[in-house]
PDB file of C-alpha atoms and ligand atoms in Angstrom:
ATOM      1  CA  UNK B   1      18.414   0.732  22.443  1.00 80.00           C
ATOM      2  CA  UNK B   2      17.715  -3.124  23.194  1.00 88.00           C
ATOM      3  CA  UNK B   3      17.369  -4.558  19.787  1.00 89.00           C
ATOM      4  CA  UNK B   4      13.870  -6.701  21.037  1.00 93.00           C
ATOM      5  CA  UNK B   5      12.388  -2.836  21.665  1.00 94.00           C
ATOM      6  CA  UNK B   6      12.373  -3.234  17.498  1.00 95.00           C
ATOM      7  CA  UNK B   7      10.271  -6.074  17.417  1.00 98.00           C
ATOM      8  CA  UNK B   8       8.172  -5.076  14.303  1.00 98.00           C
ATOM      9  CA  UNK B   9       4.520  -6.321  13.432  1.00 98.00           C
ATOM     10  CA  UNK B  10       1.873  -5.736  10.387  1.00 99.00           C
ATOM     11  CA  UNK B  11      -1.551  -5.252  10.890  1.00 99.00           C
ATOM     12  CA  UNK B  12      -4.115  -4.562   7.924  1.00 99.00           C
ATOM     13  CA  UNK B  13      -7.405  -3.433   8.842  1.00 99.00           C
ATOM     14  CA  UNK B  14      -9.740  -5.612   6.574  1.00 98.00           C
ATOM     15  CA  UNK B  15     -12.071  -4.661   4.378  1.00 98.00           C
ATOM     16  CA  UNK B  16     -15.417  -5.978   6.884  1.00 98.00           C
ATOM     17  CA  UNK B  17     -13.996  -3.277   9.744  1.00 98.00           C
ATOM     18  CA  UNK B  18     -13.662  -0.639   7.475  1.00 98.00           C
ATOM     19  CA  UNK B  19     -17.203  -1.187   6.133  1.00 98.00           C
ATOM     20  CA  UNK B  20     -18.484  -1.887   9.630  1.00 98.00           C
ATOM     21  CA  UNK B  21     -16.905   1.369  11.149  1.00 98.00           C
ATOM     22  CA  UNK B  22     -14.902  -0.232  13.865  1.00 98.00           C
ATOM     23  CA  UNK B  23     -11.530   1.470  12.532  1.00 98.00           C
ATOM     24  CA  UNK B  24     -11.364   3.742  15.065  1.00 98.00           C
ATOM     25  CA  UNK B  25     -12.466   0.870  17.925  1.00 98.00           C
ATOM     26  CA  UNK B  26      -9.199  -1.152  16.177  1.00 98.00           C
ATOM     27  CA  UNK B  27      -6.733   1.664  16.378  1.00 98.00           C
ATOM     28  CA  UNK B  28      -7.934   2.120  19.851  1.00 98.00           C
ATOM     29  CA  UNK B  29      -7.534  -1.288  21.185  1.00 98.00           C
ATOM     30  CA  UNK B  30      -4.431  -1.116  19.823  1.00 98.00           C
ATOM     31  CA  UNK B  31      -2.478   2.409  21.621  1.00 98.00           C
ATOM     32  CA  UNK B  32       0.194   2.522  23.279  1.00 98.00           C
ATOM     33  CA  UNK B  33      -1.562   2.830  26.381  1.00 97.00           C
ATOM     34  CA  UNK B  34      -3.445  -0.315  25.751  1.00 97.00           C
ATOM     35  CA  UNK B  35      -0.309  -2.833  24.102  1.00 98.00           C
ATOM     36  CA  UNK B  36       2.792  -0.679  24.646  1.00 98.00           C
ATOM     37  CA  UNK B  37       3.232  -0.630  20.959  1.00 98.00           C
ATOM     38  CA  UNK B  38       3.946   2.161  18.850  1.00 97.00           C
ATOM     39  CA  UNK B  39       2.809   2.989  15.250  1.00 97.00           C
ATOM     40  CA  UNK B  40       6.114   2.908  13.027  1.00 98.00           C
ATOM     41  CA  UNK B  41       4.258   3.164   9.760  1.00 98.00           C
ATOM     42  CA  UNK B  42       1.010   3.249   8.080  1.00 98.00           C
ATOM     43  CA  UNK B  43      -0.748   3.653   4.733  1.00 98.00           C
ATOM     44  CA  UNK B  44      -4.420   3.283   3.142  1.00 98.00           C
ATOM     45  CA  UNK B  45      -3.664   0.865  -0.247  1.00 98.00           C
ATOM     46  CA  UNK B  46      -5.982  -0.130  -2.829  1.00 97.00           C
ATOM     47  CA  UNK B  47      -5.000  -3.626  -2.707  1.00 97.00           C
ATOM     48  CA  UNK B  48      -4.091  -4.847  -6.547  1.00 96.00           C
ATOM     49  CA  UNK B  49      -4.355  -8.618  -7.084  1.00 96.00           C
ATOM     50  CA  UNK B  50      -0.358  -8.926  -7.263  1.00 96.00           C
ATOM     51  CA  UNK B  51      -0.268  -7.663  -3.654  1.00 97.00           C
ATOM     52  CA  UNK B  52      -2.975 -10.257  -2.207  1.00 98.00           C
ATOM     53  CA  UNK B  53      -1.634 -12.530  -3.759  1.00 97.00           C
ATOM     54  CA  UNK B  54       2.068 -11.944  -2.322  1.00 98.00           C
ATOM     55  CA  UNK B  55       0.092 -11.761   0.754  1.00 98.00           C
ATOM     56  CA  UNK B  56      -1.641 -14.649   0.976  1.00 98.00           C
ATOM     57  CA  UNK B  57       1.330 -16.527  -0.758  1.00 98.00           C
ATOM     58  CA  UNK B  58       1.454 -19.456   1.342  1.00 98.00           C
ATOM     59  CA  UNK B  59      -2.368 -20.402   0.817  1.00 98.00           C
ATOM     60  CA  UNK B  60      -2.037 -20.513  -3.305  1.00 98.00           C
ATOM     61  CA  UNK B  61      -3.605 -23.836  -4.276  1.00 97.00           C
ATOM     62  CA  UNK B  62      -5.831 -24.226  -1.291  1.00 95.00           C
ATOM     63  CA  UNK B  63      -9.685 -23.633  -1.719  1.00 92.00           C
ATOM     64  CA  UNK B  64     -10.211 -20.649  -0.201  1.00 94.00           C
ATOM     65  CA  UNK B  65      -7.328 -19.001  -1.920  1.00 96.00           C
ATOM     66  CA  UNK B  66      -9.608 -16.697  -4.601  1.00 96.00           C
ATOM     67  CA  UNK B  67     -12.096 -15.837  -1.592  1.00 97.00           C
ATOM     68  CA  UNK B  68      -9.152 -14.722   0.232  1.00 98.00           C
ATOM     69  CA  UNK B  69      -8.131 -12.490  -2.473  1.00 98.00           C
ATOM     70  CA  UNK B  70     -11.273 -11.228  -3.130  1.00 98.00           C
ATOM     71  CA  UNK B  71     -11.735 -10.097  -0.085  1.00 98.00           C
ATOM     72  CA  UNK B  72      -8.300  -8.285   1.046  1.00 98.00           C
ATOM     73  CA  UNK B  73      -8.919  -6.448  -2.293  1.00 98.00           C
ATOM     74  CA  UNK B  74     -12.613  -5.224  -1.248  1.00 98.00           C
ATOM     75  CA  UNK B  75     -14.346  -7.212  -4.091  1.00 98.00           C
ATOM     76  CA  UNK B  76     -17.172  -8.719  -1.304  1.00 98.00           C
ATOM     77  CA  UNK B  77     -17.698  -5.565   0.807  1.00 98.00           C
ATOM     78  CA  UNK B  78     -17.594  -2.783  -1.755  1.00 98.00           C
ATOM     79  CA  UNK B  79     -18.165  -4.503  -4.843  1.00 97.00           C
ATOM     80  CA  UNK B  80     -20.489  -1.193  -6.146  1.00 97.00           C
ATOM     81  CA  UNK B  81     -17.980   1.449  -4.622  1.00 98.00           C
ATOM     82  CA  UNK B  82     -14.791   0.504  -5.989  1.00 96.00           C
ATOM     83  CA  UNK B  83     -12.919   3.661  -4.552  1.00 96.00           C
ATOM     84  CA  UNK B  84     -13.475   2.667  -1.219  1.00 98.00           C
ATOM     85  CA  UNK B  85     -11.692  -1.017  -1.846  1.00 98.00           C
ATOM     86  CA  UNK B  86      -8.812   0.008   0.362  1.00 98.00           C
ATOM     87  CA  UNK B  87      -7.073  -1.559   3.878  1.00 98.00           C
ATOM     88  CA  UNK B  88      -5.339   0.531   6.339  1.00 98.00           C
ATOM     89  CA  UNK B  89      -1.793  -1.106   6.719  1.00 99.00           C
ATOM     90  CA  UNK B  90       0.001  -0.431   9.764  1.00 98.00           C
ATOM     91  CA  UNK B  91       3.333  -1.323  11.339  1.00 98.00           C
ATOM     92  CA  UNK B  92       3.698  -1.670  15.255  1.00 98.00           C
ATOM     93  CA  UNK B  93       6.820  -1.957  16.811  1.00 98.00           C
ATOM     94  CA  UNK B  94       7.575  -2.769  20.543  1.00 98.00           C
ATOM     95  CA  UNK B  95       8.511  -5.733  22.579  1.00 98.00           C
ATOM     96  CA  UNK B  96       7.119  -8.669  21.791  1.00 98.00           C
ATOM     97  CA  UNK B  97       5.136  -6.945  18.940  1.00 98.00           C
ATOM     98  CA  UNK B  98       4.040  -9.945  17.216  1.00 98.00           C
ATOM     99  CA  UNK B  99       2.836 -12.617  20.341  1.00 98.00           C
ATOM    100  CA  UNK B 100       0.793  -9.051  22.016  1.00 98.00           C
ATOM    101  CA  UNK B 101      -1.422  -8.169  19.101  1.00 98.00           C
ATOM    102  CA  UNK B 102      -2.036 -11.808  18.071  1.00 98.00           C
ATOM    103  CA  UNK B 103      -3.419 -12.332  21.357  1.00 98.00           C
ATOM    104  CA  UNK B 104      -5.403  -9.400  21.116  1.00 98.00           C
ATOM    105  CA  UNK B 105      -6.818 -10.172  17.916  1.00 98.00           C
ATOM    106  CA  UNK B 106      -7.596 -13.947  18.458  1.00 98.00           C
ATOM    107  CA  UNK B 107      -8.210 -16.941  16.767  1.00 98.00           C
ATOM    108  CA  UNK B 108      -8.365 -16.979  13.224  1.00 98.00           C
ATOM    109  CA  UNK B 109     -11.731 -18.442  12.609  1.00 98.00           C
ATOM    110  CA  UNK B 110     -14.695 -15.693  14.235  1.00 98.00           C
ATOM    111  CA  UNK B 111     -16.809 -18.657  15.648  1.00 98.00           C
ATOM    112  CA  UNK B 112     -13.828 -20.073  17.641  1.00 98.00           C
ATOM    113  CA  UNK B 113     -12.539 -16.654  18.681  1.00 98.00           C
ATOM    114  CA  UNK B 114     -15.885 -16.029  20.363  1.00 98.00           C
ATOM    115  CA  UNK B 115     -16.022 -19.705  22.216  1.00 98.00           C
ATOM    116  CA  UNK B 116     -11.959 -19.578  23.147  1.00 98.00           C
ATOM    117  CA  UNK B 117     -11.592 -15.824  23.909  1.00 98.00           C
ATOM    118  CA  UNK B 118     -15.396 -14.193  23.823  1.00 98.00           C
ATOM    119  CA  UNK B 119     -14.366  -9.808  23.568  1.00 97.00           C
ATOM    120  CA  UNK B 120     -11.123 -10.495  21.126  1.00 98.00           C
ATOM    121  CA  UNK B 121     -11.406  -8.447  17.887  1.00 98.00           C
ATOM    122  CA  UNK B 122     -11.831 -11.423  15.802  1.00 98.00           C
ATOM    123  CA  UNK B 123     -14.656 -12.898  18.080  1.00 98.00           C
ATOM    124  CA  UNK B 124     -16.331  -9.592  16.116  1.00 98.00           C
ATOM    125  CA  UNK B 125     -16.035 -11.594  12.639  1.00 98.00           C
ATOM    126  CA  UNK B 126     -18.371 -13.227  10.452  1.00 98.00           C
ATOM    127  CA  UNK B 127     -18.311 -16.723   8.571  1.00 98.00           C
ATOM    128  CA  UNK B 128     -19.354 -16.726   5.174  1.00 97.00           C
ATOM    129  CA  UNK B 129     -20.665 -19.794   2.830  1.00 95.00           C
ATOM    130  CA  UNK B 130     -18.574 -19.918  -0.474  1.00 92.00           C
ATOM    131  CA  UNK B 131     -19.954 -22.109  -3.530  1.00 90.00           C
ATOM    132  CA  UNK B 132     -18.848 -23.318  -6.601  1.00 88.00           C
ATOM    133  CA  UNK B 133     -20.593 -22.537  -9.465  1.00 87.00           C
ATOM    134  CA  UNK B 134     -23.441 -24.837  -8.708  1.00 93.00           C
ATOM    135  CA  UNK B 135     -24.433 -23.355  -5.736  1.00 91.00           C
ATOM    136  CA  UNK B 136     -22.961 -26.513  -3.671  1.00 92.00           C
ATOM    137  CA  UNK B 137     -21.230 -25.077  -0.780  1.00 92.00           C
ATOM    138  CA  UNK B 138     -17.958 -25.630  -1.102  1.00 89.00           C
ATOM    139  CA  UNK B 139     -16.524 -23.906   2.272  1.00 91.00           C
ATOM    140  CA  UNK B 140     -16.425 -20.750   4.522  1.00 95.00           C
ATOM    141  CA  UNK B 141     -14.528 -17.586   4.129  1.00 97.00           C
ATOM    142  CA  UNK B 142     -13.614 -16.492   7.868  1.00 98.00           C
ATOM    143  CA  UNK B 143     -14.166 -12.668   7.683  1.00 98.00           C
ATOM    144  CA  UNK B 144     -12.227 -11.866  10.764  1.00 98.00           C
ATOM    145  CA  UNK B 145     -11.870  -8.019  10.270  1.00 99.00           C
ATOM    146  CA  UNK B 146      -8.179  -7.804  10.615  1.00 99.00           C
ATOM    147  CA  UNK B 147      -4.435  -9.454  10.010  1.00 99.00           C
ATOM    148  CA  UNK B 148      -1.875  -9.590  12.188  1.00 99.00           C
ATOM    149  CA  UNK B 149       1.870 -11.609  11.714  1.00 98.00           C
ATOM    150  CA  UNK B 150       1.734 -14.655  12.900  1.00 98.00           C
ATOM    151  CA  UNK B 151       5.338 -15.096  13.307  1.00 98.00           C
ATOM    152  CA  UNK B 152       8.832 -13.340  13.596  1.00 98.00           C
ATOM    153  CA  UNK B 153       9.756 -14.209   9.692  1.00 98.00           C
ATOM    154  CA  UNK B 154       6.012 -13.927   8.565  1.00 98.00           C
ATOM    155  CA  UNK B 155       6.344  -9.898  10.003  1.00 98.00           C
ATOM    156  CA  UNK B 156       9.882  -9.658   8.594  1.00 98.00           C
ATOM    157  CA  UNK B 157       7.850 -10.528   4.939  1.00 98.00           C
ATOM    158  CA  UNK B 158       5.120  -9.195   5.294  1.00 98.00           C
ATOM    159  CA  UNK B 159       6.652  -5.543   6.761  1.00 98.00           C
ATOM    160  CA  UNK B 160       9.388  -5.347   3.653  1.00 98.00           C
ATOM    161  CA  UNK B 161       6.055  -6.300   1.345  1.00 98.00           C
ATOM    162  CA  UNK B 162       3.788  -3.258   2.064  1.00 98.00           C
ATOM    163  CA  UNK B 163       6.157  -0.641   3.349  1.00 98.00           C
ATOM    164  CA  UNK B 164       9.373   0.725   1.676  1.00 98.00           C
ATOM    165  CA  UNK B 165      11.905   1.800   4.123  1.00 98.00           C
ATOM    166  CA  UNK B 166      11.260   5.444   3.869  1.00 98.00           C
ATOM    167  CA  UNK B 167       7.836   4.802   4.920  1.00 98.00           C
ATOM    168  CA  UNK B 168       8.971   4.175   8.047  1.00 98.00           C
ATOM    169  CA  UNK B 169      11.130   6.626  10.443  1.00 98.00           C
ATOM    170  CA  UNK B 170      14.764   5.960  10.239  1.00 97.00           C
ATOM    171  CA  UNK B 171      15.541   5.221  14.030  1.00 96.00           C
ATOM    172  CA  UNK B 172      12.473   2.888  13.784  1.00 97.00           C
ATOM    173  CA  UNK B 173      13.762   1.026  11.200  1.00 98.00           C
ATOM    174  CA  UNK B 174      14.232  -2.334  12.067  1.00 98.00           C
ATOM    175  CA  UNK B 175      15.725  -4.716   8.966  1.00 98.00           C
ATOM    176  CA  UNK B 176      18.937  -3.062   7.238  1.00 98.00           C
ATOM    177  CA  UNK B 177      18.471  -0.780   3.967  1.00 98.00           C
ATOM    178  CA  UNK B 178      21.135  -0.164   1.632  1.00 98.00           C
ATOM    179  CA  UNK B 179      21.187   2.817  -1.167  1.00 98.00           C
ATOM    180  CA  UNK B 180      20.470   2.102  -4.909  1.00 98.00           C
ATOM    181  CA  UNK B 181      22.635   2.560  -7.332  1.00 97.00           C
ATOM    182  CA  UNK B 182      20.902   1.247  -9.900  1.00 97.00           C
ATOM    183  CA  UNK B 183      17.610   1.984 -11.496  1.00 98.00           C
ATOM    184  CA  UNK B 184      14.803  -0.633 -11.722  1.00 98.00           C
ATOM    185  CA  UNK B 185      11.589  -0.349 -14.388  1.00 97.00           C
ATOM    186  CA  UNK B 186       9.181  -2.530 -14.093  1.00 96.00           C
ATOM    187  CA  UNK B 187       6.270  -3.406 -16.888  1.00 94.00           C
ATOM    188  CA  UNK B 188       3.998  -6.092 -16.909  1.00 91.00           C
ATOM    189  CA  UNK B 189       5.882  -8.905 -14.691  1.00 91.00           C
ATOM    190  CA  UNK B 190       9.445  -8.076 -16.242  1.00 95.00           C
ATOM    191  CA  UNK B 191      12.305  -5.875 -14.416  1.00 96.00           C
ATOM    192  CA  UNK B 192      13.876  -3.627 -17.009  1.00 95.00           C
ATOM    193  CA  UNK B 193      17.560  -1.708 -16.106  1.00 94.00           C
ATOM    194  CA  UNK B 194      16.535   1.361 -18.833  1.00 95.00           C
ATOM    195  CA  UNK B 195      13.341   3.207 -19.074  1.00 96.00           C
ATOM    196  CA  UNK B 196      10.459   1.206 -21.064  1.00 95.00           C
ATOM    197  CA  UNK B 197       7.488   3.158 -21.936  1.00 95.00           C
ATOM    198  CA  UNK B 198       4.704   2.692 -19.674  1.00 92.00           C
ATOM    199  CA  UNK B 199       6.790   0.992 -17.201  1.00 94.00           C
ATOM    200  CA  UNK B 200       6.710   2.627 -13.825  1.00 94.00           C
ATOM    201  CA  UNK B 201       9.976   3.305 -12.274  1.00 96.00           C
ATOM    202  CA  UNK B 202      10.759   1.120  -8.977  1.00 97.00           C
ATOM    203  CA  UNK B 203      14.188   2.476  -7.780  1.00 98.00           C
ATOM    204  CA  UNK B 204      16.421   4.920  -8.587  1.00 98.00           C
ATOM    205  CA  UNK B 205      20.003   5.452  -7.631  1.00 98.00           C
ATOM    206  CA  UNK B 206      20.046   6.786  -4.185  1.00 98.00           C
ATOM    207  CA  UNK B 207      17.008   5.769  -3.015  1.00 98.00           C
ATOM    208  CA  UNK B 208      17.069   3.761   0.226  1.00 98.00           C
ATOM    209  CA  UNK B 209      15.893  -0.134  -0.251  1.00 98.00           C
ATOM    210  CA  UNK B 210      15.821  -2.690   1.675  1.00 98.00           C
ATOM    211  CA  UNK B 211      19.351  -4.686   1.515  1.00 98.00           C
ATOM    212  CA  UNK B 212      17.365  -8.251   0.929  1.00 98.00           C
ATOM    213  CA  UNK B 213      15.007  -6.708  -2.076  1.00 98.00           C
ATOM    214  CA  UNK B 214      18.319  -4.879  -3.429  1.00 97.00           C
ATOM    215  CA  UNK B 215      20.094  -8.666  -3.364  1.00 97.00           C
ATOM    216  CA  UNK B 216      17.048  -9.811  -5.219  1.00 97.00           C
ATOM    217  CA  UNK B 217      16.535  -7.434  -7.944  1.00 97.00           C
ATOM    218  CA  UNK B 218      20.347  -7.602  -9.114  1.00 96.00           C
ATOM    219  CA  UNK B 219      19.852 -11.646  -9.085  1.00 96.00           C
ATOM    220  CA  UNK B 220      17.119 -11.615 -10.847  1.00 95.00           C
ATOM    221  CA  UNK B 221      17.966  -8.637 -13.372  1.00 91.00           C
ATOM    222  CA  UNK B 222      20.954 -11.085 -14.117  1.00 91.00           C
ATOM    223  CA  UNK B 223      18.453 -14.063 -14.647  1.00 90.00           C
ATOM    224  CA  UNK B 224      19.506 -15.864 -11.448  1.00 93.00           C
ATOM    225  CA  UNK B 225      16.737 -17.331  -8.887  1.00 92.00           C
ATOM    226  CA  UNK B 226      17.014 -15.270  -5.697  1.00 93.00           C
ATOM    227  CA  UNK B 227      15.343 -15.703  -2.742  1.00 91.00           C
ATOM    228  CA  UNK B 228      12.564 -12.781  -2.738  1.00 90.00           C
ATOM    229  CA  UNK B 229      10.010 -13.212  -6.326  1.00 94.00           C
ATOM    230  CA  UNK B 230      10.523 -10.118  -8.897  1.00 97.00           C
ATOM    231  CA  UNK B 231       6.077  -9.734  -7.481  1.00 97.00           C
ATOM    232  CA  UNK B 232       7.307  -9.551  -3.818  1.00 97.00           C
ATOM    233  CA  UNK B 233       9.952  -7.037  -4.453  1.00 98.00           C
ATOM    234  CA  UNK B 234       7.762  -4.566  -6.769  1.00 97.00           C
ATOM    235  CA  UNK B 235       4.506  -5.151  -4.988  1.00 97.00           C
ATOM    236  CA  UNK B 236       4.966  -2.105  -2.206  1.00 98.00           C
ATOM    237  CA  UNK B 237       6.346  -0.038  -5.656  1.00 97.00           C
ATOM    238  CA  UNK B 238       3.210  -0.561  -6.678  1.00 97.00           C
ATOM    239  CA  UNK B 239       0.835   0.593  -4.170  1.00 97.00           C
ATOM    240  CA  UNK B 240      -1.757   2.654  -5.576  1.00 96.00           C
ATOM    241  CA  UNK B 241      -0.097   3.094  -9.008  1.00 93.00           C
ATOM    242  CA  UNK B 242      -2.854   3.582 -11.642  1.00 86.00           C
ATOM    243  CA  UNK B 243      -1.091   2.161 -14.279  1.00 70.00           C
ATOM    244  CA  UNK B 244      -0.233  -1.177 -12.716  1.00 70.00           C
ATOM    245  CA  UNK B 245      -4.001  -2.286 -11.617  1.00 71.00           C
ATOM    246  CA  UNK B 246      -4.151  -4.660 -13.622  1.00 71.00           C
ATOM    247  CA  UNK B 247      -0.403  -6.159 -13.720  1.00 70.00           C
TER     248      UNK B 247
HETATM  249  O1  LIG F   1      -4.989 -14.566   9.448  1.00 93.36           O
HETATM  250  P1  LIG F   1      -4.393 -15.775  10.110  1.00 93.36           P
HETATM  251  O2  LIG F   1      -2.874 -15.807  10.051  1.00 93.36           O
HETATM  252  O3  LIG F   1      -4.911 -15.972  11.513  1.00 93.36           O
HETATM  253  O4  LIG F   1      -4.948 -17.047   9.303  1.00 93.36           O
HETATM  254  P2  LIG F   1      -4.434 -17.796   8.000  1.00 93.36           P
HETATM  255  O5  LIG F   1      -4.606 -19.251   8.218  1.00 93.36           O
HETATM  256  O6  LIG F   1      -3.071 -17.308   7.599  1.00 93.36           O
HETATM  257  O7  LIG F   1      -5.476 -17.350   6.875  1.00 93.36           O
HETATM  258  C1  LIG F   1      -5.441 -16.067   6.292  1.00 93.36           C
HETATM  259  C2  LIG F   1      -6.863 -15.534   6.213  1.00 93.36           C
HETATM  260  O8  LIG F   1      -7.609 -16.316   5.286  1.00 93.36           O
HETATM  261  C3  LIG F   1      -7.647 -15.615   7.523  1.00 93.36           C
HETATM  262  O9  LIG F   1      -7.419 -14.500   8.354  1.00 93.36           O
HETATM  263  C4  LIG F   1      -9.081 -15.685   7.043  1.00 93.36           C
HETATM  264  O10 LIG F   1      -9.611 -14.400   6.766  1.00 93.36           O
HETATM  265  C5  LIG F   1      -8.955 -16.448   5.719  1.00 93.36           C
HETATM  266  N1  LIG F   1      -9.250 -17.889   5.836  1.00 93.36           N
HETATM  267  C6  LIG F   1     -10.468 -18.368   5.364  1.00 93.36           C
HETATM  268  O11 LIG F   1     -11.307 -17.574   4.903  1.00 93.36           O
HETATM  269  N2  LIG F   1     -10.770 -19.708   5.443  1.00 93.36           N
HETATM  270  C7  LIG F   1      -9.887 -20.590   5.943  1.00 93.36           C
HETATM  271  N3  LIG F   1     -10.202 -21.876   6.029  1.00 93.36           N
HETATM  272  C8  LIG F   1      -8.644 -20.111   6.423  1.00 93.36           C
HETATM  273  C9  LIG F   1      -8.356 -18.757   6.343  1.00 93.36           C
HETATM  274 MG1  LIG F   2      -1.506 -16.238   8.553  1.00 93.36          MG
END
């Protein structure tokens, strides 16, 4: 197999589609027989704060940065129905993954997408005022019903942050895994190597990880810096664990 027929992508479907029923529109904009892309994995997570914010990582500091959050987790379109705060994550894989859906989904901001590219998903979207605490308004949150990787390291991240390699076929697999022999706690932003109570229990010798996370968590159980955060390793360990909502 051609190694560019790997080409992997995530999409989330955002809280404002889920709300707005278009799920089923999104998934079928997006078939095969539409993009040439196939699903490799998917999932429905309750997003916790940790994830967002491992998601959003490269906007921390800037002023839309809590709206952001707020909204992948489901806080601004089911803020009375907490059980249905939840995204659809999804994994496409094809050639040229990545460049296909972000054309299909358009421009970023909803207000451009329907002046640039009028009938892209995002062209769909909404702009929102955000205020401070005075009421002044202080900015817009672009509610733009979906994500999509922008680029070929942002999908590498982004896929090894919500899926574990098991969630996704092994022949579709396309970043290499490596087998734990180790096991990893974690509890409250610390990475244990023996079981702490109420800790929830990340890996386990045997399971399959992915070979940059495993690099990571043996760096940083020693105390050195490594390249992925101890949050961006655990995050996907995470997903829809009771007992780390609030971690
Ligand atoms: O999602 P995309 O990669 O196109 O855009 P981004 O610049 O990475 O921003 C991430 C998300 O933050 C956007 O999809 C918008 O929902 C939101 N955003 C916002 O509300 N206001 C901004 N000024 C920029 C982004
Ligand atoms: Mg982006």
């Amino acid at each position: 197999m051609d190694k560019r027929d790997l080409e992997q992508t995530l999409v989330l479907i955002k809280p404002d589609a889920l709300k707005n029923s278009l799920t089923g529109y999104l998934f079928s904009t997006l078939s095969e027989f539409h993009t040439g892309l196939h699903y490799c994995g998917t999932k429905i997570v309750h997003v916790s704060k940790m994830m967002a914010e491992e998601h959003y990582a490269e906007h921390r500091g800037k002023i839309f940065f809590p709206a952001i959050l707020d909204y992948l987790m489901g806080h601004c379109h089911y803020s009375d129905k907490p059980w249905k705060q939840r995204v659809i994550a999804i994994a496409y894989q094809g050639r040229d993954a990545i460049r296909k859906i972000r054309d299909i989904v358009g421009p970023t901001n909803p207000l451009e997408a329907r002046l640039e590219k009028p009938g892209c998903i995002r062209s769909l979207g909404t702009m929102v005022p955000l205020k401070d605490a005075e009421g002044n308004m202080i900015g817009q949150r672009m509610d733009n019903l979906i994500h999509a990787s922008a680029t070929h390291n942002d999908a590498e991240r982004e896929i090894k942050l919500w899926f574990k390699p098991n969630d996704i076929p092994p022949l579709m697999r396309a970043y290499p895994t490596e087998q734990s022999r180790e096991f990893y706690y974690f509890k409250e932003n610390r990475l244990y190597g023996k079981y702490e109570p109420d800790s929830v229990c990340i890996l386990a010798p045997s399971d399959v990880v992915w070979k940059s996370d495993l690099e990571s968590l043996r760096k940083l159980c020693k105390g050195i810096p490594a390249s992925g955060s101890l949050k961006s390793v655990v995050a996907k360990y995470l997903i829809n664990e009771k007992l780390a909502e609030n971690w």
